[in-house]
CSV table of C-alpha atoms and ligand atoms in Angstrom, one decimal:
chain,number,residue,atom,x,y,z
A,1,UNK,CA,0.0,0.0,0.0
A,2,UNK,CA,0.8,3.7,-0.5
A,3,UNK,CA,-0.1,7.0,-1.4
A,4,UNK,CA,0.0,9.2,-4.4
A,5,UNK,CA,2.0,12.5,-4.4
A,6,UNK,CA,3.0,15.1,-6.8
A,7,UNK,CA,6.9,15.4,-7.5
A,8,UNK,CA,9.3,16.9,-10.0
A,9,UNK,CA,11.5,14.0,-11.6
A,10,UNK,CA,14.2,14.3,-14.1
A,11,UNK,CA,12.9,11.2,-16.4
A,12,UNK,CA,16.4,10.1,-18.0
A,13,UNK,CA,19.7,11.4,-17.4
A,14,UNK,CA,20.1,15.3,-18.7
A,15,UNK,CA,16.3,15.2,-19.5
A,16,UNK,CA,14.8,18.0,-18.6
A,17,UNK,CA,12.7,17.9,-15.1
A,18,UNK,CA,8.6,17.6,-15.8
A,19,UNK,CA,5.8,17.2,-13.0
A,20,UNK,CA,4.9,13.7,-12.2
A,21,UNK,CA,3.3,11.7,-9.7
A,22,UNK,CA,5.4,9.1,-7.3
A,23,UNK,CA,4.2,6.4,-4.0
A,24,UNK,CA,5.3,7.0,-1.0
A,25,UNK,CA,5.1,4.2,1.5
A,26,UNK,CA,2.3,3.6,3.9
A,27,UNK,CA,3.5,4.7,7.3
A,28,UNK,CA,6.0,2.0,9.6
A,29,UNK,CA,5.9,2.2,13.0
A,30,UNK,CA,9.2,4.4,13.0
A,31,UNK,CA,7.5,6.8,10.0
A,32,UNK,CA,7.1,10.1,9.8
A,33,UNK,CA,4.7,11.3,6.9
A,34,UNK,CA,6.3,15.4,6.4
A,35,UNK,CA,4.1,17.6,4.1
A,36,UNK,CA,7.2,19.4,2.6
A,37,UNK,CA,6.8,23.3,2.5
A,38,UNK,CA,10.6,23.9,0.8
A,39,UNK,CA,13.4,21.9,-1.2
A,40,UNK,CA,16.7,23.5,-2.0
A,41,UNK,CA,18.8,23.0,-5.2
A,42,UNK,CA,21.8,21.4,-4.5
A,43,UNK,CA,24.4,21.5,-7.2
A,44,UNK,CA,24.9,17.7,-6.5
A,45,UNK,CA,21.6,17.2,-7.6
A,46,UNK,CA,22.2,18.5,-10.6
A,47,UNK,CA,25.6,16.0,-11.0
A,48,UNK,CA,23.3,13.2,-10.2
A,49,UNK,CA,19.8,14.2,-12.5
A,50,UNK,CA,22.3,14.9,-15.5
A,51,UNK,CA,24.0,11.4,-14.9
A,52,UNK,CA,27.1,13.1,-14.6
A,53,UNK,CA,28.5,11.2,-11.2
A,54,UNK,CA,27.8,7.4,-13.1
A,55,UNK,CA,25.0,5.1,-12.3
A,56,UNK,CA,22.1,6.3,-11.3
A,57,UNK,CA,17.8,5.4,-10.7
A,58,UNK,CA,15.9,7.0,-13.4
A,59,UNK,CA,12.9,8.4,-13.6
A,60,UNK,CA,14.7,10.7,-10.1
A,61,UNK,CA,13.6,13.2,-7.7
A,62,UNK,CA,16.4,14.9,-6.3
A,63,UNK,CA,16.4,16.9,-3.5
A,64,UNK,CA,18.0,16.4,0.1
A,65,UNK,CA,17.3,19.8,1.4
A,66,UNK,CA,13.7,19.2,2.7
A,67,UNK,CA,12.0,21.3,5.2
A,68,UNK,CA,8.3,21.1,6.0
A,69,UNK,CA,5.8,20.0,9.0
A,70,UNK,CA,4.6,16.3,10.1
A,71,UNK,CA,1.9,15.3,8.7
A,72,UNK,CA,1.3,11.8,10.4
A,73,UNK,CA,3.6,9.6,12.4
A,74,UNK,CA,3.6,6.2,13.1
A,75,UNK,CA,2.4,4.2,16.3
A,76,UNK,CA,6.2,4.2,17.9
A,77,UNK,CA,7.2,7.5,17.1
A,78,UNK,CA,7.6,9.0,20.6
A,79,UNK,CA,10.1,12.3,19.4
A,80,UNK,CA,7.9,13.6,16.7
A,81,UNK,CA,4.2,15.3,16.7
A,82,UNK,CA,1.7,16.5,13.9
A,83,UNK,CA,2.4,19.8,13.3
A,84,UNK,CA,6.3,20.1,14.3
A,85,UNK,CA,8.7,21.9,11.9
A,86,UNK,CA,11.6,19.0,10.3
A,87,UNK,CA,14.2,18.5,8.1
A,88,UNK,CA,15.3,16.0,6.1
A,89,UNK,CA,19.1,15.9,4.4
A,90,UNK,CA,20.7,14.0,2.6
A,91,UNK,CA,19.7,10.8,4.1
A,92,UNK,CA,17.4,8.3,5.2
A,93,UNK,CA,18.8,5.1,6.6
A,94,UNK,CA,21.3,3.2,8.2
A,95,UNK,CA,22.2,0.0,9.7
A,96,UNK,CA,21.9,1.3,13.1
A,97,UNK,CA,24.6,-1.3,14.5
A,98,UNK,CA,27.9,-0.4,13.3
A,99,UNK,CA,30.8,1.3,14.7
A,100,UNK,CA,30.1,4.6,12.8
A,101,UNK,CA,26.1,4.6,13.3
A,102,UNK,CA,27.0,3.9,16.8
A,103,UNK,CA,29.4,7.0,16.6
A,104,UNK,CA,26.4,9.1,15.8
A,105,UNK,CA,28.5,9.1,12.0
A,106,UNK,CA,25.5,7.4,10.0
A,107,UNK,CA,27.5,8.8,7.3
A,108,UNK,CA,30.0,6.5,6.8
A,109,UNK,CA,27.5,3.5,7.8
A,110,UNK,CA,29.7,0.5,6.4
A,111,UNK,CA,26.5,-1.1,5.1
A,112,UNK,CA,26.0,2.7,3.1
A,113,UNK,CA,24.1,5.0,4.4
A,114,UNK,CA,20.5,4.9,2.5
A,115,UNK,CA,20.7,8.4,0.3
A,116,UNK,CA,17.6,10.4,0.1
A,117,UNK,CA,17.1,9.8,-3.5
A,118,UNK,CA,18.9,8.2,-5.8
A,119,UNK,CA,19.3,5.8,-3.6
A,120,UNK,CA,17.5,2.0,-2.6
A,121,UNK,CA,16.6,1.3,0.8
A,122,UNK,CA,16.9,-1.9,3.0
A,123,UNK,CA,13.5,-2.7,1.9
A,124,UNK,CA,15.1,-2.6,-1.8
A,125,UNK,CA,12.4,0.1,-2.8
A,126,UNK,CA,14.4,3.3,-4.1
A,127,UNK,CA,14.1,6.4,-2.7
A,128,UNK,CA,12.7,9.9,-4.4
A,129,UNK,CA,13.8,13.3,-2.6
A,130,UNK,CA,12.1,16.6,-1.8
A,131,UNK,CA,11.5,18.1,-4.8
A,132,UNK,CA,7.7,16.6,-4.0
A,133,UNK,CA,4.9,17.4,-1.3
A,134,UNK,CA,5.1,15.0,0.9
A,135,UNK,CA,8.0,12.0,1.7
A,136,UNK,CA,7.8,9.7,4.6
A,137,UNK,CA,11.1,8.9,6.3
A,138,UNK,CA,12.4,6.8,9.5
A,139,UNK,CA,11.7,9.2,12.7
A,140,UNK,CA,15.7,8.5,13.5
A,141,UNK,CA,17.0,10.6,10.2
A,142,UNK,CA,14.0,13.5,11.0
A,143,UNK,CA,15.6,17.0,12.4
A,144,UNK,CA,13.8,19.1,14.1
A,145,UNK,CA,14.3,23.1,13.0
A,146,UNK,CA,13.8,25.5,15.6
A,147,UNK,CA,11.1,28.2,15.5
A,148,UNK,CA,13.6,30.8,15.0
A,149,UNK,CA,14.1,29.9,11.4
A,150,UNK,CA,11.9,30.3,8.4
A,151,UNK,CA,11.7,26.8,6.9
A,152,UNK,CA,12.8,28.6,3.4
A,153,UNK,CA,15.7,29.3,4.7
A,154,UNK,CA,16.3,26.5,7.2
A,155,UNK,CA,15.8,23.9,3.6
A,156,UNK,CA,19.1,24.3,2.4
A,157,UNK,CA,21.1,24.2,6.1
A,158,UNK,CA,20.1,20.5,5.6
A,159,UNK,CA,23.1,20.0,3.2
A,160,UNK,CA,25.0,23.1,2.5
A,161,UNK,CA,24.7,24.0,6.2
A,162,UNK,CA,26.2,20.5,7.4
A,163,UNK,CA,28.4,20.4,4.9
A,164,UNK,CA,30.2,23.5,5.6
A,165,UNK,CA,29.3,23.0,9.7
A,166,UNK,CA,30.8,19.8,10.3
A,167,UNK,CA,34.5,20.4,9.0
A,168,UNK,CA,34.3,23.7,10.8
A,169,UNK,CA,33.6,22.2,14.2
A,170,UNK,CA,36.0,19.2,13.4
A,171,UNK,CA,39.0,21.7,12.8
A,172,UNK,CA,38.4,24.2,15.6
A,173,UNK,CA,36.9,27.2,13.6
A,174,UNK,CA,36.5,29.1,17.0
A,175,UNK,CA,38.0,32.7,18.3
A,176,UNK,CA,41.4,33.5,17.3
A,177,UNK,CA,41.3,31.4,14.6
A,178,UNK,CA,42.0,32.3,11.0
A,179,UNK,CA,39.8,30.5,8.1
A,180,UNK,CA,39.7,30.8,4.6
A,181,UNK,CA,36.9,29.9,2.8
A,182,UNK,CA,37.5,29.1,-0.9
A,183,UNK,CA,34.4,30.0,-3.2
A,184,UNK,CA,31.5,32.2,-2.1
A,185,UNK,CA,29.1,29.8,-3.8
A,186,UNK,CA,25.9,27.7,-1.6
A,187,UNK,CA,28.3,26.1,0.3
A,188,UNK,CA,30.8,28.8,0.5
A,189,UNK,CA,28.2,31.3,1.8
A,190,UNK,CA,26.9,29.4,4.3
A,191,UNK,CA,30.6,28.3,5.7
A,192,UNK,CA,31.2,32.4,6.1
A,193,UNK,CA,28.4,32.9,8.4
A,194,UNK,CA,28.7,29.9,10.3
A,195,UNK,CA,32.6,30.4,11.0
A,196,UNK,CA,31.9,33.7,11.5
A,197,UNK,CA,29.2,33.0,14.2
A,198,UNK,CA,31.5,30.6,16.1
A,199,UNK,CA,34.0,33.4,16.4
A,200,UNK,CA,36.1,32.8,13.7
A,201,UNK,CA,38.2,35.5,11.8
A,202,UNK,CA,37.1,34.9,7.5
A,203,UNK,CA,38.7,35.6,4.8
A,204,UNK,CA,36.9,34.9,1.5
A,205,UNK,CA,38.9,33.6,-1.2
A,206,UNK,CA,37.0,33.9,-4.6
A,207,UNK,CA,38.3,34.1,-8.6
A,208,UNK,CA,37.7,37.5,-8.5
A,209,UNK,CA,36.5,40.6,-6.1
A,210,UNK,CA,32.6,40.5,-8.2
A,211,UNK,CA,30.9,39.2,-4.7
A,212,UNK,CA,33.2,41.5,-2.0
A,213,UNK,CA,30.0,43.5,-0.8
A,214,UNK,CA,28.5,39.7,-0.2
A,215,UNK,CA,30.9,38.6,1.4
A,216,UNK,CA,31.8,40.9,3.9
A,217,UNK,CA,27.7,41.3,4.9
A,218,UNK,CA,27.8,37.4,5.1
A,219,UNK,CA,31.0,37.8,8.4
A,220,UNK,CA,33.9,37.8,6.7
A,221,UNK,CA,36.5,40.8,7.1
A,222,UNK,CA,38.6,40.2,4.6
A,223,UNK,CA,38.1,39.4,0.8
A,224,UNK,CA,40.7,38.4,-2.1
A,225,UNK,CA,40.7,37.6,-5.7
A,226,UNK,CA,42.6,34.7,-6.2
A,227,UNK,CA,43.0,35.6,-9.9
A,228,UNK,CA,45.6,38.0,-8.5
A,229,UNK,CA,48.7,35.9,-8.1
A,230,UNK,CA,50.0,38.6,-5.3
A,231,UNK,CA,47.0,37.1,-3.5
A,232,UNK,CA,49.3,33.9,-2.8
A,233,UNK,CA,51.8,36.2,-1.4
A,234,UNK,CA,50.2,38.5,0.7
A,235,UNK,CA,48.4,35.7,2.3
A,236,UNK,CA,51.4,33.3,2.8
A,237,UNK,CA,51.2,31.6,6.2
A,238,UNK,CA,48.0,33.0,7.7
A,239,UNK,CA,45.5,30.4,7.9
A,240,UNK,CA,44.8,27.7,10.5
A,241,UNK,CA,42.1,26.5,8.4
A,242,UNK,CA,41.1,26.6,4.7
A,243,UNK,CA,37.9,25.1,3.4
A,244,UNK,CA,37.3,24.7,-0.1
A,245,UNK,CA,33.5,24.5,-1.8
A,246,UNK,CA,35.1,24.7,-5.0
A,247,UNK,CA,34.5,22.1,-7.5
A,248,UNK,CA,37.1,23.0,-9.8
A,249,UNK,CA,40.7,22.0,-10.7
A,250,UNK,CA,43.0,24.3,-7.9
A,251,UNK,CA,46.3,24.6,-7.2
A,252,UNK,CA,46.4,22.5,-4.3
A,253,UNK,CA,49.9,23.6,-3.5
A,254,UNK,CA,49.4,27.5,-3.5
A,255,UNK,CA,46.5,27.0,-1.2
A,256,UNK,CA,48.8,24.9,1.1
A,257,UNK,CA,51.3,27.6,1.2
A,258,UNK,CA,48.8,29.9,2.8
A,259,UNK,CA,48.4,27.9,5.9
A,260,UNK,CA,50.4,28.2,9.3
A,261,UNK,CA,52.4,25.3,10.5
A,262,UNK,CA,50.2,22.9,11.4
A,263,UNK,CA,47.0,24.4,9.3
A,264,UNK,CA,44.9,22.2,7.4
A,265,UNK,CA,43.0,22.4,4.1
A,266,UNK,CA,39.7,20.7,4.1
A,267,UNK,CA,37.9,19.6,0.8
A,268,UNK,CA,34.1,19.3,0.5
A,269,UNK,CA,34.1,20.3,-3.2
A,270,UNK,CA,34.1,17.6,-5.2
A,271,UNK,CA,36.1,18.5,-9.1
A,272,UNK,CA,35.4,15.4,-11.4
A,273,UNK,CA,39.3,15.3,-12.1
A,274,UNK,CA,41.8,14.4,-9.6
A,275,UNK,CA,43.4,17.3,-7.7
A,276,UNK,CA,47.7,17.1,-7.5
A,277,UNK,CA,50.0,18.2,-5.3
A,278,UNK,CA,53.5,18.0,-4.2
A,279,UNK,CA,53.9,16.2,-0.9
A,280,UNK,CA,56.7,18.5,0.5
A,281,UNK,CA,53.6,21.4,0.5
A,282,UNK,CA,52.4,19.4,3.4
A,283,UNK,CA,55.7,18.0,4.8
A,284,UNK,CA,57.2,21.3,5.0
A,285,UNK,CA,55.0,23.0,7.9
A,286,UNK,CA,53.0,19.6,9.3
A,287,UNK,CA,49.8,20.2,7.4
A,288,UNK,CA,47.0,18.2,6.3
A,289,UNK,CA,45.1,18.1,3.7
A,290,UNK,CA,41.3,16.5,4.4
A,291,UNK,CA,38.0,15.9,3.2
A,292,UNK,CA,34.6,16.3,5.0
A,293,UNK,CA,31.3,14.6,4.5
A,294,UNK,CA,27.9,16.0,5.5
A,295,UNK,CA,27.5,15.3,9.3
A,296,UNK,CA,25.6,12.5,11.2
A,297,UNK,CA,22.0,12.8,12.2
A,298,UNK,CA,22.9,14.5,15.9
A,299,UNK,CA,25.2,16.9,14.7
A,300,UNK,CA,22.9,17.9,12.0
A,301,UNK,CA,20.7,19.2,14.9
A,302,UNK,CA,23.3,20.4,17.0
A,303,UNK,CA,24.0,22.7,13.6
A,304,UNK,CA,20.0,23.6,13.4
A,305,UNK,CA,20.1,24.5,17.1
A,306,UNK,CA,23.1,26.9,16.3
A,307,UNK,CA,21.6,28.8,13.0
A,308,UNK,CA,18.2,29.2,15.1
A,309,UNK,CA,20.4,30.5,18.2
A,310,UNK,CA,22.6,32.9,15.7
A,311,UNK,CA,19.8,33.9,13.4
A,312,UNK,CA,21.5,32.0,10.4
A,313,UNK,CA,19.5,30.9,7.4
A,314,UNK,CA,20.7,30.2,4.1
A,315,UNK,CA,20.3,33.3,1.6
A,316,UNK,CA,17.7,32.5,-0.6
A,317,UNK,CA,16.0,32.6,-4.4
A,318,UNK,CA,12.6,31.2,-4.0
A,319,UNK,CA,10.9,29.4,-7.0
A,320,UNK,CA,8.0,28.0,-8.3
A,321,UNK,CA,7.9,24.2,-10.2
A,322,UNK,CA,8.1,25.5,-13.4
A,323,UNK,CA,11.1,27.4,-12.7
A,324,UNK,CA,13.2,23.9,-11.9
A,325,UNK,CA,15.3,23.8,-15.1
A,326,UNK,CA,16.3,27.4,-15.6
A,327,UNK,CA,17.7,27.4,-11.7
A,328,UNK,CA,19.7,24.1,-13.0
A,329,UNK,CA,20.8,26.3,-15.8
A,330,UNK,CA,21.9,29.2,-13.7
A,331,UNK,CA,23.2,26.8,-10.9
A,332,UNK,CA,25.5,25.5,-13.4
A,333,UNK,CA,26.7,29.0,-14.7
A,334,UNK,CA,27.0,30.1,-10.7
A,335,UNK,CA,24.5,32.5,-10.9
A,336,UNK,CA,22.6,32.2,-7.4
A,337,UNK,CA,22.8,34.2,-4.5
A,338,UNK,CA,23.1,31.8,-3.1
A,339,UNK,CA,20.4,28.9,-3.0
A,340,UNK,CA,17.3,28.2,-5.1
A,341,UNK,CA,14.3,26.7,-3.2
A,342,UNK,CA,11.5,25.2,-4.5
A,343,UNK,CA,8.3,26.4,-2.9
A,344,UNK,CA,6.6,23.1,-2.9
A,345,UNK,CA,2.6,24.3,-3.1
A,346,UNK,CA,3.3,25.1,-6.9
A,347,UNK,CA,4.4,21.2,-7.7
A,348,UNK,CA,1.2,19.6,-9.1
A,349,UNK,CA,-0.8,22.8,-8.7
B,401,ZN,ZN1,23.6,18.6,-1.4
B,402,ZN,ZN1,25.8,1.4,10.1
């Protein structure tokens, strides 16, 4: 048994997106039926609904940036009530039982984390994501958002907010700390205010000085180009912590040459081609060079508890359903300030 709801699915790989009806699952015990209110474009959705990252479940509804209010929940959910405002990121299963679920890192679940769409469950159904009006998910991968933020806003924290959150609590973003963020793109935005709001001092480090004004209303107090090679020199030795959104080719080993001794450069940009660089670059000073993936259910709300309590929100372009493929058009060209989200009472209307 299921139910019928409206959605916005990309039929075949680079098709474009059309309006279309998908099932969603009667309620399990542990369900939690959410009417979605807002979905966020993530840039990886458009990887995935262009076929770009290999493999993937056609016809897809992407999305994993779902905010809205519970509908209905099942007979043993005891955390979640109609009416409460959730989120929903970028998954929707685990195993529950191994060493990283039990580390609160259902992320790196060795039996895979279930993805929020393109993705099959334990139950071998696959999974359709937020661009839709309602989804039912397990109560275990439901956030809660705070009253303090307007579930527009609060949709795209669900990725782009973890995303940038996690790495910056894992390396100490904090007072007297200096982090560069590299790219003032969704994820790039979001990591100025949040390491901004911990107490961090944030420098911007962008192609070229066209988003300054942005940047420096977002937190951070200082702003380069880095298609000015003197960039590279000015900055030589001042970060503890540089965290690159880009999903571009880089030169690894400049970026390296701007930490301090001991600094590290965390990834969550994901370039299709391999990045290089010359080991000495981290030799030479004791640095590291990392990677950072989403977050794990608790800290996901740990980060929703600290936007609502530092008035963060992701800055927003709201659109309708028939606006889908020209925001994957102008995602793709970087034109956003700084995340599109679907207002989900125009799907099927
Ligand atoms: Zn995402
Ligand atoms: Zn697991």
């Amino acid at each position: 048994m299921s139910t019928t709801t409206h959605a916005i699915a990309a039929p075949g790989p680079g098709a474009p997106l059309e309006q279309t009806t998908i099932q969603r699952r009667d309620l399990r015990p542990d369900d939690v039926l959410i009417d979605i209110a807002y979905a966020g474009i993530c840039h990886s959705d458009i990887h995935q609904a262009r076929g770009e990252w290999g493999e993937a479940i056609f016809p897809m509804v992407p999305g994993h940036e779902i905010a809205g209010t519970v509908a209905a929940v099942g007979s043993a959910v005891t955390d979640y009530r109609v009416g409460d405002r959730v989120g929903v990121g970028c998954m929707v299963d685990s195993c529950g039982e191994c060493e990283y679920c039990r580390a609160d890192t259902e992320q790196f679940c060795v039996k895979g984390n279930v993805q929020t769409y393109n993705g099959v469950g334990f139950d071998g159904e696959n999974t359709y994501g937020g661009y839709s009006k309602q989804v039912v998910v397990r109560d275990a991968f439901v956030c809660g958002i705070p009253d303090g933020i307007g579930l527009d806003v609060a949709a795209p924290l669900l990725c782009a907010g973890i995303t940038t959150y996690s790495p910056l609590r894992q390396w100490g973003a904090g007072p007297g700390k200096k982090v560069a963020v590299v790219g003032l793109g969704g994820l790039g935005h979001m990591a100025v205010k949040l390491a901004a709001a911990m107490g961090a001092e944030v420098t911007v480090l962008s192609q070229s000085l066209k988003k300054q004004e942005d940047g420096k209303r977002l937190g951070a107090t200082e702003y380069y180009a880095t298609a000015d090679e003197t960039t590279f020199d000015v900055l030589r030795g001042r970060f503890d912590l540089i965290l690159n959104t880009v999903s571009a080719q880089i030169p690894v080993d400049a970026y390296l040459g701007l930490l301090r001794v001991g600094g590290a450069m965390v990834n969550v940009g994901a370039p299709g081609e391999p990045l290089s660089y010359n080991a000495f670059s981290l030799i030479a000073g004791n640095k590291a060079l990392a990677g950072s993936m989403i977050g794990g259910i608790a800290e996901t709300q740990e980060m929703l508890n600290f936007c609502a309590e530092h008035g963060i929100g992701s800055d927003i372009e709201t659109i309708s359903a028939a606006d889908v493929n020209t925001a994957y058009e102008r995602v793709a060209a970087s034109d956003v300030r700084y995340r599109f989200v679907i207002d989900t009472a125009t799907i099927g209307a």
